[in-house]
PDB file of C-alpha atoms in Angstrom:
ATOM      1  CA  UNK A 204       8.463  -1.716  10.580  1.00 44.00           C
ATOM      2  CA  UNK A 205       8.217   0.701   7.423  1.00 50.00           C
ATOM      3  CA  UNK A 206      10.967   2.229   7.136  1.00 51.00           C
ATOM      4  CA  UNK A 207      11.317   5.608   6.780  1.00 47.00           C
ATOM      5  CA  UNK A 208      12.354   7.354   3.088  1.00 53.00           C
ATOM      6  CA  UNK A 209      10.536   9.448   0.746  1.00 49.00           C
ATOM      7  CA  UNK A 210       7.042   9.877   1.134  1.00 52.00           C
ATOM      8  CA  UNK A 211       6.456   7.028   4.043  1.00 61.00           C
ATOM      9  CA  UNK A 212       6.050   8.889   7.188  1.00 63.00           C
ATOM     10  CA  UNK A 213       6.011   6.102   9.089  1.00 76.00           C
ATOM     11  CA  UNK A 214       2.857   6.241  12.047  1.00 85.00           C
ATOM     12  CA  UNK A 215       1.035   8.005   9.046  1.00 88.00           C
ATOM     13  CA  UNK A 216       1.667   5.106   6.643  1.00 90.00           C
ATOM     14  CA  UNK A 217       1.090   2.595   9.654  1.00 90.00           C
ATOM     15  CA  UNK A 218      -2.638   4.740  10.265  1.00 92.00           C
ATOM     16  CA  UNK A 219      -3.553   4.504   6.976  1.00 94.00           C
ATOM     17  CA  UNK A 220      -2.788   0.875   6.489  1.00 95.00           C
ATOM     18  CA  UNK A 221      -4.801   0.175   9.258  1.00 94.00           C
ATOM     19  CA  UNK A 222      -7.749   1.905   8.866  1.00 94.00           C
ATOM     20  CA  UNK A 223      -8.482   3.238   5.237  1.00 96.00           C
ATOM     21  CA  UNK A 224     -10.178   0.776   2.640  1.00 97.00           C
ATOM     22  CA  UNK A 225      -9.150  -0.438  -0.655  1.00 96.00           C
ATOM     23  CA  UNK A 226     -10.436   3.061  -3.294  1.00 95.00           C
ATOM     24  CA  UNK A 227      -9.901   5.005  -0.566  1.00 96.00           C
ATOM     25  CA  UNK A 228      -7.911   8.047  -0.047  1.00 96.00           C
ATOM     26  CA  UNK A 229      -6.269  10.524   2.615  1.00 95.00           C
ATOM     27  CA  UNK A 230      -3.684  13.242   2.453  1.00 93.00           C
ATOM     28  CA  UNK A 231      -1.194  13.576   5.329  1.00 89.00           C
ATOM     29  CA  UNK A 232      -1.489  16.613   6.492  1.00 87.00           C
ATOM     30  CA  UNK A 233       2.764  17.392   7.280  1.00 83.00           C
ATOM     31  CA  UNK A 234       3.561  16.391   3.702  1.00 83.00           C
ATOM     32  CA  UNK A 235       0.864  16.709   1.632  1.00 87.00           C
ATOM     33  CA  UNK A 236       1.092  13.659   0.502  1.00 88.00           C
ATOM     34  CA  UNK A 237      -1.425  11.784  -1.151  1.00 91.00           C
ATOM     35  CA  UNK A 238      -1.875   8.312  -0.306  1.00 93.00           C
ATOM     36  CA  UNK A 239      -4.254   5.530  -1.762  1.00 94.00           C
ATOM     37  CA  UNK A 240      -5.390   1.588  -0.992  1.00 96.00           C
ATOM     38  CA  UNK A 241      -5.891  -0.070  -4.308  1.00 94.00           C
ATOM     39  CA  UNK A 242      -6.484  -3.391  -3.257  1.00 94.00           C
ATOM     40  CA  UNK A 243      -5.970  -6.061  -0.264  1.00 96.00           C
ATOM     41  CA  UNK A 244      -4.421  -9.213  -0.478  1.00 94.00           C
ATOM     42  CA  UNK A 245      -3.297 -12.321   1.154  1.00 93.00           C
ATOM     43  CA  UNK A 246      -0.371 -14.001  -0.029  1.00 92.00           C
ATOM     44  CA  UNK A 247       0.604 -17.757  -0.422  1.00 91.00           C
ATOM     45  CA  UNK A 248       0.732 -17.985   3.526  1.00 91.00           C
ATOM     46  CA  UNK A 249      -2.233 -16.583   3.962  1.00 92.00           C
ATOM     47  CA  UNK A 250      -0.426 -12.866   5.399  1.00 93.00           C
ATOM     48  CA  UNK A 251      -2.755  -9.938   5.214  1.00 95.00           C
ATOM     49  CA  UNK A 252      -0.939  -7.185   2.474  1.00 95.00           C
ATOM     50  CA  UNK A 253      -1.885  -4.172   0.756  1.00 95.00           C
ATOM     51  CA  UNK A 254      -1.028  -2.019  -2.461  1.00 94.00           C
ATOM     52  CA  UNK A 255      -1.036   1.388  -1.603  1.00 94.00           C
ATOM     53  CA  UNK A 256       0.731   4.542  -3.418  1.00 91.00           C
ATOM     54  CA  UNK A 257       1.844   7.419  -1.950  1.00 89.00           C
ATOM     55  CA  UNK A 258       1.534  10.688  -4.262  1.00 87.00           C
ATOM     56  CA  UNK A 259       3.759  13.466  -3.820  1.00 82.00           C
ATOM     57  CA  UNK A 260       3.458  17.128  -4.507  1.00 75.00           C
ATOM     58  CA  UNK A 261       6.642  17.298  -6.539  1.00 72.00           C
ATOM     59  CA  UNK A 262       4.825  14.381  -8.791  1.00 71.00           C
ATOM     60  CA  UNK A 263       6.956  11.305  -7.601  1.00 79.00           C
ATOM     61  CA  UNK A 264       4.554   8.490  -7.741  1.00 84.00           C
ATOM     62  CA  UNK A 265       5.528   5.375  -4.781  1.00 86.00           C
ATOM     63  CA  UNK A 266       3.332   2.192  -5.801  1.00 88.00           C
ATOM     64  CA  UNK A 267       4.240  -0.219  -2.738  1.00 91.00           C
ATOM     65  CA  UNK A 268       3.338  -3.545  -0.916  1.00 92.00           C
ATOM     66  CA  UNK A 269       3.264  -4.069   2.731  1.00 92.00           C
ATOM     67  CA  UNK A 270       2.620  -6.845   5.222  1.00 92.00           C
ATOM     68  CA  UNK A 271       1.456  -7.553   8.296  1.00 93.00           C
ATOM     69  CA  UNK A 272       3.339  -9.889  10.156  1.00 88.00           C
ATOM     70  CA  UNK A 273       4.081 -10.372  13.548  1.00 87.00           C
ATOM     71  CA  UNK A 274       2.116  -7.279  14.698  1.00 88.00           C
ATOM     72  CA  UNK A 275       3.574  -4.970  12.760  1.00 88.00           C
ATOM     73  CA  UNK A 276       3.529  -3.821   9.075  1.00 89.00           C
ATOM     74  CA  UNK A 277       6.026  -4.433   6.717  1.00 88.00           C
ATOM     75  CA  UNK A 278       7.468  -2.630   3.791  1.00 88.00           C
ATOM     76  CA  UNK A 279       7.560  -5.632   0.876  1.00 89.00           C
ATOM     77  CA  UNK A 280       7.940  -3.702  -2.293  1.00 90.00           C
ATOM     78  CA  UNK A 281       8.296  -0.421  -3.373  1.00 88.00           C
ATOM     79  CA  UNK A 282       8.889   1.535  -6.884  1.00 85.00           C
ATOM     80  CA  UNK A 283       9.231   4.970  -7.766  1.00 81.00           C
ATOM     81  CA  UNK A 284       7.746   6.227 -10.851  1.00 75.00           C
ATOM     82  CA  UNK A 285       7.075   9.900 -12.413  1.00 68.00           C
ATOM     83  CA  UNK A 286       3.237  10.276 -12.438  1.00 59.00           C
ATOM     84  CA  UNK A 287       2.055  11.158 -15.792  1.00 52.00           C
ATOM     85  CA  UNK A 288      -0.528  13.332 -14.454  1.00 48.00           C
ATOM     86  CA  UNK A 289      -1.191  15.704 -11.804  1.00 49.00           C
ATOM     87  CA  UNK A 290      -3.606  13.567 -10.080  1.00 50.00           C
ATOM     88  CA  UNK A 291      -0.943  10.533  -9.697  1.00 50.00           C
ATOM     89  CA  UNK A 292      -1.140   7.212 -10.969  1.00 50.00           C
ATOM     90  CA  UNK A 293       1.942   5.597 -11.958  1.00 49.00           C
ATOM     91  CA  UNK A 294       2.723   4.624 -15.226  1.00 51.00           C
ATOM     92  CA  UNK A 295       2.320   1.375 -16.745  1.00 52.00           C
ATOM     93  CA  UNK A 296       5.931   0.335 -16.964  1.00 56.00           C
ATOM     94  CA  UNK A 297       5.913   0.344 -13.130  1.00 60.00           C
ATOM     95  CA  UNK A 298       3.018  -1.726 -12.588  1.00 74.00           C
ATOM     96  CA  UNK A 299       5.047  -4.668 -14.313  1.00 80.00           C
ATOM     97  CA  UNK A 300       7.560  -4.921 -11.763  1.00 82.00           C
ATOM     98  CA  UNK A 301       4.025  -4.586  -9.111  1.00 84.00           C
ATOM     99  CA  UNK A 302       2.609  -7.708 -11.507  1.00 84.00           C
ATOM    100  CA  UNK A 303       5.792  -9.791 -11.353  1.00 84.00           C
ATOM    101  CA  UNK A 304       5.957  -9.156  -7.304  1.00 84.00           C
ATOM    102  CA  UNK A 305       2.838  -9.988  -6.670  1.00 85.00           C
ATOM    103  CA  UNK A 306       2.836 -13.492  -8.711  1.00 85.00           C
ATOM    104  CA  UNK A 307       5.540 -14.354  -6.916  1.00 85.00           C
ATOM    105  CA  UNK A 308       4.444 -14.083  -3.683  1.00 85.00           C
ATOM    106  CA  UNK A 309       1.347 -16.031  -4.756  1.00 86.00           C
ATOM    107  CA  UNK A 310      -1.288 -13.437  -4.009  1.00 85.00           C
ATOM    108  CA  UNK A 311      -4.731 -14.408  -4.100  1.00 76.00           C
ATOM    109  CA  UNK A 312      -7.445 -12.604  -6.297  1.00 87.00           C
ATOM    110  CA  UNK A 313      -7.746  -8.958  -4.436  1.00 93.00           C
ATOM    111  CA  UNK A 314     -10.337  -9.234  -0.907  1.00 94.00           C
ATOM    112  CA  UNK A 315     -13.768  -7.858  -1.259  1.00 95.00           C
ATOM    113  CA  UNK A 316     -15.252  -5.187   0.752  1.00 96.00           C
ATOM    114  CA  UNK A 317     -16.592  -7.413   3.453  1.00 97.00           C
ATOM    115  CA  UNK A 318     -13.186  -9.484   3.724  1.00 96.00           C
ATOM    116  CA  UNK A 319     -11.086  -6.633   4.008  1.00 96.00           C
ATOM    117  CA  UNK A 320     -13.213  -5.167   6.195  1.00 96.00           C
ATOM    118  CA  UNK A 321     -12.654  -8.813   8.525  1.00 96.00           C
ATOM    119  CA  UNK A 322      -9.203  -8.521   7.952  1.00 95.00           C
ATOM    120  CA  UNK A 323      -8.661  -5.121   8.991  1.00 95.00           C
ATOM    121  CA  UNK A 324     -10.958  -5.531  12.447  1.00 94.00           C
ATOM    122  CA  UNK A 325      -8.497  -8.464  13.335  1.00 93.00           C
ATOM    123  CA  UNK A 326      -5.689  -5.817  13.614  1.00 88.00           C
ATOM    124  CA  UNK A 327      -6.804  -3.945  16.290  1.00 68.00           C
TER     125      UNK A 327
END
């Protein structure tokens, strides 16, 4: 279950896990939010996870990891930055503590198009 703080509104977040691919965007529509998939993942146990961020209007940048385990998504790893622009992205600095999270979960390379695509069929 995602829980719910800044920026995740949860069935939103859950949608958008589910259904957008990795480059692709959407903006919820009762926060204007931003959010974004960068990439897909499995990790060391072979669990289906995804880097997303969710940009907000006031500029706080959220660059966060969730699972999907036992039928339900799971928030793994979250970090707030200040985007340096107006279009979002998250600053460097934050992307170490993404780096270090993600090596130690033992993620794999990030999926291609075609496995993601598998991966997210196999949800529904």
């Amino acid at each position: 279950v995602l829980p719910l703080h800044a920026g995740f509104e949860q069935p939103a977040v859950v949608n958008a896990l589910k259904s957008v691919p990795s480059g692709g965007k959407t903006i919820f529509p009762s926060s204007g939010n931003k959010f974004r998939i960068i990439a897909s993942y499995k990790d060391q146990d072979g669990t289906f996870c995804r880097e997303f961020e969710i940009d907000q209007p006031d500029l706080q940048t959220y660059v966060s990891v969730a699972c999907h385990r036992d039928q339900e998504w799971k928030l793994q790893f979250v970090v707030a930055a200040k985007s340096q622009v107006e279009n979002g992205y998250a600053p460097a600095s934050s992307l170490d503590s993404l780096n270090a999270y993600l090596d130690a979960i033992g993620v794999a390379e990030p999926m291609d198009d075609a496995e993601e695509s598998r991966q997210l069929q196999l949800l529904d």
